[in-house]
CSV table of C-alpha atoms in Angstrom, one decimal:
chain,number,residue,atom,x,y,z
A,1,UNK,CA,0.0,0.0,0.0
A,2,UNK,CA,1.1,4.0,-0.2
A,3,UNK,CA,-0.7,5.5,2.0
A,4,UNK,CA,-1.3,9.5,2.0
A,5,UNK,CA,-2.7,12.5,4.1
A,6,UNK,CA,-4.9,14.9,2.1
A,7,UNK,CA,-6.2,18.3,3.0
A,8,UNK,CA,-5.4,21.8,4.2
A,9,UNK,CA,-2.5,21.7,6.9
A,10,UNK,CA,-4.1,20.6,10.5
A,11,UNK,CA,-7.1,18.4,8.8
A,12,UNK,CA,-5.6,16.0,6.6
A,13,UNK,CA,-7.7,13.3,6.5
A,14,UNK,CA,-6.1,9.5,5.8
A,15,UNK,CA,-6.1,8.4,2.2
A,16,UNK,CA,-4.1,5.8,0.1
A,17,UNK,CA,-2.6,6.2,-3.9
A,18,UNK,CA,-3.6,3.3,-5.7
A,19,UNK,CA,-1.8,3.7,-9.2
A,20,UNK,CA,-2.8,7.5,-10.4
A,21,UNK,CA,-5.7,7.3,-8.2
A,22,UNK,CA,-6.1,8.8,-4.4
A,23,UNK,CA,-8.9,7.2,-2.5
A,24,UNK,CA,-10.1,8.6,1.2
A,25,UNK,CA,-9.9,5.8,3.7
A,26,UNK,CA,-11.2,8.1,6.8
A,27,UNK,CA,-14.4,6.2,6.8
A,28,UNK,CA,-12.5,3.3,8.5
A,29,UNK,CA,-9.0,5.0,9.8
A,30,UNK,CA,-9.1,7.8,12.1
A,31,UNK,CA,-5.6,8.9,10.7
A,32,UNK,CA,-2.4,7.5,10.1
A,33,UNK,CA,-0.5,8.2,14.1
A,34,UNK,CA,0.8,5.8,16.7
A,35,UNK,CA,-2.6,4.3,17.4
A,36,UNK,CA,-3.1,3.3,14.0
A,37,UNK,CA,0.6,1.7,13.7
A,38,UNK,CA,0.2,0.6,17.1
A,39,UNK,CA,-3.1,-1.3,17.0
A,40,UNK,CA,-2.6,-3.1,13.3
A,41,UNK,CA,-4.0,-0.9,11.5
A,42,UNK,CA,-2.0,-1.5,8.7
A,43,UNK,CA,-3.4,-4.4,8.6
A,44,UNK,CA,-6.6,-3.9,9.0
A,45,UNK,CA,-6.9,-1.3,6.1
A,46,UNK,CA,-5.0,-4.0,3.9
A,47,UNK,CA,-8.0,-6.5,5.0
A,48,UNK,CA,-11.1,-4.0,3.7
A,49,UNK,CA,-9.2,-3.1,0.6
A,50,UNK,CA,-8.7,-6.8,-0.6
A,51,UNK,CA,-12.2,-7.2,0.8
A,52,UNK,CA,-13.3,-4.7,-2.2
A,53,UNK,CA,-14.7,-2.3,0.6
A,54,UNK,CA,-15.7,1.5,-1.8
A,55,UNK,CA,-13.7,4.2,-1.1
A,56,UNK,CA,-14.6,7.7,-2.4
A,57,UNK,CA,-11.5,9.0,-5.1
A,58,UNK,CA,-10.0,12.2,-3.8
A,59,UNK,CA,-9.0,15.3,-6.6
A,60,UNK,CA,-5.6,15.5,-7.8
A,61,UNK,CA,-5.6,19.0,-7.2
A,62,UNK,CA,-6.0,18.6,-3.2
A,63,UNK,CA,-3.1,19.4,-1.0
A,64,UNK,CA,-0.9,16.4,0.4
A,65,UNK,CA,0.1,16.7,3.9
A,66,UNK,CA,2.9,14.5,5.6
A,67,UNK,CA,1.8,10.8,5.2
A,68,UNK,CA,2.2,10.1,8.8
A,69,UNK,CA,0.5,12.2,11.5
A,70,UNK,CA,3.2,14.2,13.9
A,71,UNK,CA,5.4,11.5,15.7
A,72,UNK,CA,6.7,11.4,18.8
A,73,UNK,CA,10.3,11.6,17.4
A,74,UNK,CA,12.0,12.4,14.3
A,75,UNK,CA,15.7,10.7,14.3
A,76,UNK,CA,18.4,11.6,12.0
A,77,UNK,CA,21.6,9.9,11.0
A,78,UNK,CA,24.5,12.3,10.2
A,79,UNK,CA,27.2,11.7,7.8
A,80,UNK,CA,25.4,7.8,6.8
A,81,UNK,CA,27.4,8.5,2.8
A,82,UNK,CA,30.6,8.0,2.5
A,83,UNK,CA,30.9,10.5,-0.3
A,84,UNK,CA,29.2,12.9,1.8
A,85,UNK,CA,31.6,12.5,4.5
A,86,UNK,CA,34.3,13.6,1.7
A,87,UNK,CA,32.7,16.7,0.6
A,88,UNK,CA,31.9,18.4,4.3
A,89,UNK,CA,35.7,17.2,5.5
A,90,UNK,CA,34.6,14.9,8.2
A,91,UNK,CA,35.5,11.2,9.4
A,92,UNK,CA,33.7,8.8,8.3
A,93,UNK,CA,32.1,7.5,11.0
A,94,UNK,CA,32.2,4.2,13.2
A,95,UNK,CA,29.1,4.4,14.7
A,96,UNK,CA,25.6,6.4,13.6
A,97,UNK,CA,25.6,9.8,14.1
A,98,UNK,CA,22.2,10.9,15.7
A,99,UNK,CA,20.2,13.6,15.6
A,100,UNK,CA,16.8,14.9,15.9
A,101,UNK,CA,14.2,17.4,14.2
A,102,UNK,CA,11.2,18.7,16.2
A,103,UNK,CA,8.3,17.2,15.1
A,104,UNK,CA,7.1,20.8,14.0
A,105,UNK,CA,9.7,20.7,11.2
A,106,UNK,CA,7.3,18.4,9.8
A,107,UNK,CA,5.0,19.5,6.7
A,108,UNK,CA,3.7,18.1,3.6
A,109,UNK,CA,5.8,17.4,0.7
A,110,UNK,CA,4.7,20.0,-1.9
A,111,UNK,CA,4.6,23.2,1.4
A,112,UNK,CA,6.6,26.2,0.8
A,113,UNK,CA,10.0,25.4,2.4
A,114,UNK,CA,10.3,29.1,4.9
A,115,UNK,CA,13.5,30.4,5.3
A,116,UNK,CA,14.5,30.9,8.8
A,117,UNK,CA,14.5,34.5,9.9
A,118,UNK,CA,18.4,35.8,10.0
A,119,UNK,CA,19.1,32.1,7.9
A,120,UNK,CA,21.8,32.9,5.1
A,121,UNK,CA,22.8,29.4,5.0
A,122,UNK,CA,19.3,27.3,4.5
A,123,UNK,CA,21.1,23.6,2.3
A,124,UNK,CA,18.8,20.5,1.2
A,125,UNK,CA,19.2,17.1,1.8
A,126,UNK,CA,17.2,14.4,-0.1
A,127,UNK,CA,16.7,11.0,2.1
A,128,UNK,CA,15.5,8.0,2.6
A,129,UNK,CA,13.1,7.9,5.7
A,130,UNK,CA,11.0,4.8,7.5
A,131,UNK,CA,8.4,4.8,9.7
A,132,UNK,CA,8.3,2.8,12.9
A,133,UNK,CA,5.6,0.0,13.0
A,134,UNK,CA,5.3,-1.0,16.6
A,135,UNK,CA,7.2,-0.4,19.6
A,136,UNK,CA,11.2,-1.3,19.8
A,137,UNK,CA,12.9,-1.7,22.6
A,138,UNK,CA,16.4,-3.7,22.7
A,139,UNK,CA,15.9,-5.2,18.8
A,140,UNK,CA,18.4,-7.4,17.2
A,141,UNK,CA,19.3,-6.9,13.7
A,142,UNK,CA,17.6,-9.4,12.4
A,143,UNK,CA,14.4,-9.1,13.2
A,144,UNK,CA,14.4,-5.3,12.4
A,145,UNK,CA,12.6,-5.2,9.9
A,146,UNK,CA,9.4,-6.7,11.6
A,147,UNK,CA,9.8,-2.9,12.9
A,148,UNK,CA,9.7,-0.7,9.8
A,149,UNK,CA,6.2,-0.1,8.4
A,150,UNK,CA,7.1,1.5,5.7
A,151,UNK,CA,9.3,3.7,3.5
A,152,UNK,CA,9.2,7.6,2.6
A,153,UNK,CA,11.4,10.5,0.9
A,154,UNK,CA,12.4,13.1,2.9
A,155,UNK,CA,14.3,16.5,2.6
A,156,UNK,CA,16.5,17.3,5.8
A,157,UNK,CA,16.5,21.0,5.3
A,158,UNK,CA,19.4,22.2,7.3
A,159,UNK,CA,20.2,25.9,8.3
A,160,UNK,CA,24.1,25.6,8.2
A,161,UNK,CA,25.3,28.5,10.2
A,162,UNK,CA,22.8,27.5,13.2
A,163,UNK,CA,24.0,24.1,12.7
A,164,UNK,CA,27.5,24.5,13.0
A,165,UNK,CA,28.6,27.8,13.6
A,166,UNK,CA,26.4,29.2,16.8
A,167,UNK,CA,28.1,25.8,18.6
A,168,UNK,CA,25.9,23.5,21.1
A,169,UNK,CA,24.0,20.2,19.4
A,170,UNK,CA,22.9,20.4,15.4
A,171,UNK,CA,19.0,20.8,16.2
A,172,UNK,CA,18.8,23.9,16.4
A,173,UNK,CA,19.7,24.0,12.4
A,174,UNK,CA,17.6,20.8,11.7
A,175,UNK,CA,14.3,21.6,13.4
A,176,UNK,CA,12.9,25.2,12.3
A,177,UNK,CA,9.4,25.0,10.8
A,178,UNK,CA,9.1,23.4,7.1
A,179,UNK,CA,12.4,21.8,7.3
A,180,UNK,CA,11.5,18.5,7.3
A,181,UNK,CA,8.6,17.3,3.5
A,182,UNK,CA,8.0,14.1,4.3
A,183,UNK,CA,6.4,12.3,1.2
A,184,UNK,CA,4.3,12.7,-0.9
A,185,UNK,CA,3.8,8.6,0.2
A,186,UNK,CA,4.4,6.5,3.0
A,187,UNK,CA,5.0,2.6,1.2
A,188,UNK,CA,4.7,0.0,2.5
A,189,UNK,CA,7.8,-2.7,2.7
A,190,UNK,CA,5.6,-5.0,-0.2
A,191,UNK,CA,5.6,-2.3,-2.3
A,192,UNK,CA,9.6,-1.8,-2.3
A,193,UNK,CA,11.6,-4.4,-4.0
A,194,UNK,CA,14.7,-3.9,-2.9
A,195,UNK,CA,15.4,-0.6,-0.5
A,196,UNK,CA,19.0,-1.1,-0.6
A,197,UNK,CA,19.1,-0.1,-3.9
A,198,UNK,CA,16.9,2.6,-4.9
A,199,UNK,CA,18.1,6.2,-7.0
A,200,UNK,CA,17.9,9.4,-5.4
A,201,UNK,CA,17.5,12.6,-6.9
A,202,UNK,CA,17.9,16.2,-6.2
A,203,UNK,CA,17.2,19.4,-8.0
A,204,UNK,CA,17.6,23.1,-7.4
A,205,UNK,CA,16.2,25.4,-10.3
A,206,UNK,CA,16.2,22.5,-12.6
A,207,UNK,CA,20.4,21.7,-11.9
A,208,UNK,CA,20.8,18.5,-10.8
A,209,UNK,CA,22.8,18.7,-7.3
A,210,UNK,CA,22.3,15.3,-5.5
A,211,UNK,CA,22.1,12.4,-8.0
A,212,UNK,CA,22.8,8.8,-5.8
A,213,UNK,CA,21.7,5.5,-4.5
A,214,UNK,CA,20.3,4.2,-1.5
A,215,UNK,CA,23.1,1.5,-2.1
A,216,UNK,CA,26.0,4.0,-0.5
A,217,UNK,CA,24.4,3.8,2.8
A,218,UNK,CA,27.0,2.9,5.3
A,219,UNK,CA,24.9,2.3,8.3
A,220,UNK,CA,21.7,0.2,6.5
A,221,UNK,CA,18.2,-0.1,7.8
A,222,UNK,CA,18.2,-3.2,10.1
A,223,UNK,CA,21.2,-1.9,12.2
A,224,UNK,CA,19.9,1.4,12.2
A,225,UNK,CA,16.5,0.2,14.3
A,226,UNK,CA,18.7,-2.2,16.2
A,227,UNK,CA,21.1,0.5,17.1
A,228,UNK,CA,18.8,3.0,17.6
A,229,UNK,CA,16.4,1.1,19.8
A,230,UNK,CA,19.2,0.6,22.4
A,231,UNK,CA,19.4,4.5,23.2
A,232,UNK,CA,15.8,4.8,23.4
A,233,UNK,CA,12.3,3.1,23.0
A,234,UNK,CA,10.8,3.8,19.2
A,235,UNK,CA,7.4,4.4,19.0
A,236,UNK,CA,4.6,3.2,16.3
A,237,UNK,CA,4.5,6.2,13.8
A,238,UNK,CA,8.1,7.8,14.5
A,239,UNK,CA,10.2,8.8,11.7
A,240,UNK,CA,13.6,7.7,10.9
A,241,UNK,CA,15.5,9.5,8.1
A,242,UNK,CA,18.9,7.3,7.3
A,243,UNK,CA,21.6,10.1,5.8
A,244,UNK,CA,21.8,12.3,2.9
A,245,UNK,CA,24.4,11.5,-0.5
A,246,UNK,CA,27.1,14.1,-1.7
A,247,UNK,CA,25.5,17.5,-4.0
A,248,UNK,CA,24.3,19.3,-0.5
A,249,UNK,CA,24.7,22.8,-0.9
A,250,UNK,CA,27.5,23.5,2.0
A,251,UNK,CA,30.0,20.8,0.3
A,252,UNK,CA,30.5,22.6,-3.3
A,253,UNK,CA,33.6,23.8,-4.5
A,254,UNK,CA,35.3,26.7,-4.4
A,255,UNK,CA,32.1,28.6,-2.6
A,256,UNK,CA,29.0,27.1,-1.4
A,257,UNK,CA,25.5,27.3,-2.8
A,258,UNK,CA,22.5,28.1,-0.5
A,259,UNK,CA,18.8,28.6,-0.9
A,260,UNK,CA,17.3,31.9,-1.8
A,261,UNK,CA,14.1,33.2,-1.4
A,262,UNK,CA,12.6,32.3,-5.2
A,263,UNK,CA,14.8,28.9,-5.5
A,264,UNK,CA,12.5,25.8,-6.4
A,265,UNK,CA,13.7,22.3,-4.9
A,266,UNK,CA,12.6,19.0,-6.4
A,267,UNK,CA,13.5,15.4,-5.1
A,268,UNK,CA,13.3,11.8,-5.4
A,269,UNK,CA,13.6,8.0,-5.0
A,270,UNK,CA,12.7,5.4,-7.0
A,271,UNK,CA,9.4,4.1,-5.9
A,272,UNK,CA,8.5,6.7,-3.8
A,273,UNK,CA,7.9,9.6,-5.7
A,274,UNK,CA,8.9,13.2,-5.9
A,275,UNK,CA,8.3,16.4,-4.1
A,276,UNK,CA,8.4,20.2,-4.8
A,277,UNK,CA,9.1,23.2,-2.7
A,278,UNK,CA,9.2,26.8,-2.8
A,279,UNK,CA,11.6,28.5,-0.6
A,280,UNK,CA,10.1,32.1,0.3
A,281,UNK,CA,11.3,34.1,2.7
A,282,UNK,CA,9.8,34.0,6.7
A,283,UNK,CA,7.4,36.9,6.9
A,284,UNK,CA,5.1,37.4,10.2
């Protein structure tokens, strides 16, 4: 299944993509959050649609909101390409770098991206993203992926200068409003042949920047819930987003490139669509 949130910002309502087609599934999920995740609701939706249970279709034209309701967390991994590593002169590293975004940094995947007020520095980051299924505590590799319910795109909007240069932890460049599109689809495992190998893309003002493959992951899916699940507990619904490739905006050569008000940003990934932004400037 792909599953999607439709509707003005604050009353998506639960949908799924089925081909071309967006159907509204509210009349049997509340909306796609922990409870949902938690209490099989996956499966349950899977159960009425092979059932032939009538959904009604959903315009085109209407907005898409995130595909999952806000989580309780957002977790990023830092530095998880090895060419990536290259091109912002750090170590490639030995263990996942983590990170989080507030939960407000979350937003559909066509929004405006906002640039921060006082942000001269505002780089993208396409990525791969899954969503928890149900709880994890203490999970071995191997069994991780009974853990992932699915698979979306991302961009990791990043505000470089907060990020690195005001020192302290790197939220406070990851986390301002708009910074994190999920979507436009959440998709499930079934729908994903192979996740390890999957081309990302990334565009700004039609140039190609990021162009890559899920492949160059260093730290992979499995370890990353197994790892991460040691720290802390995941919950149903949270969001994990596993690394950027090379082509961000801080790493070119000789002078960096950074996102102006204007500036139109499309990404990515095989098998889970694209997205579109339009940075404007933040305005009260």
């Amino acid at each position: 299944m792909k599953l999607i949130r439709f509707g003005e910002e604050g009353k998506e309502r639960p949908g799924i993509l089925v081909g071309e087609k967006r159907y509204d599934v509210s009349s049997i999920v509340t909306d796609y959050n922990e409870s949902f995740f938690e209490n099989n609701g996956l499966e349950q939706l899977k159960a009425a649609i092979e059932n032939g249970t009538s959904f009604p279709e959903v315009a085109n034209d209407v907005r898409l909101g995130s595909p999952v309701a806000r989580p309780s967390k957002i977790i990023c991994i830092g530095l998880n390409y090895v060419d990536h590593c290259h091109e912002t002169n750090a170590p490639i590293p030995t263990e996942p770098i983590i990170f989080f975004k507030s939960t407000t940094s979350l937003c559909g995947p066509n929004d405006n991206l906002v640039i921060p007020k006082g942000s001269e520095k505002t780089d993208w980051e396409v990525e791969l993203a899954f969503v928890v299924g149900k709880k994890a505590s203490y999970v071995e590799e191997a069994e991780a992926l009974d853990y992932v319910a699915g698979y979306a795109l991302l961009n990791d909007y990043s505000e470089r200068a907060f990020q690195i240069e005001m020192g302290g932890q790197w939220a406070k460049g990851k986390g301002c409003d708009t910074f994190a599109p999920l979507g436009p689809v959440l998709a499930t495992q079934d729908e994903i042949t192979d996740v390890n190998n999957l081309k990302m893309w990334l565009t700004v003002n039609g140039k190609t920047f990021q162009n890559s493959n899920t492949s160059n992951l260093v730290f992979k899916i499995p370890f990353l819930v197994h790892y991460l699940s040691q720290f802390m507990t995941l919950l149903p619904g949270d969001i994990i987003s596993t690394g950027t490739p090379p082509g961000v905006g801080l790493g070119i050569k000789p002078d960096p490139i950074y996102v102006k008000a204007g500036d139109v940003i499309e990404l990515g990934i095989e098998g889970l669509g694209s997205s579109k932004q339009l940075a404007v400037a933040y305005s009260k």
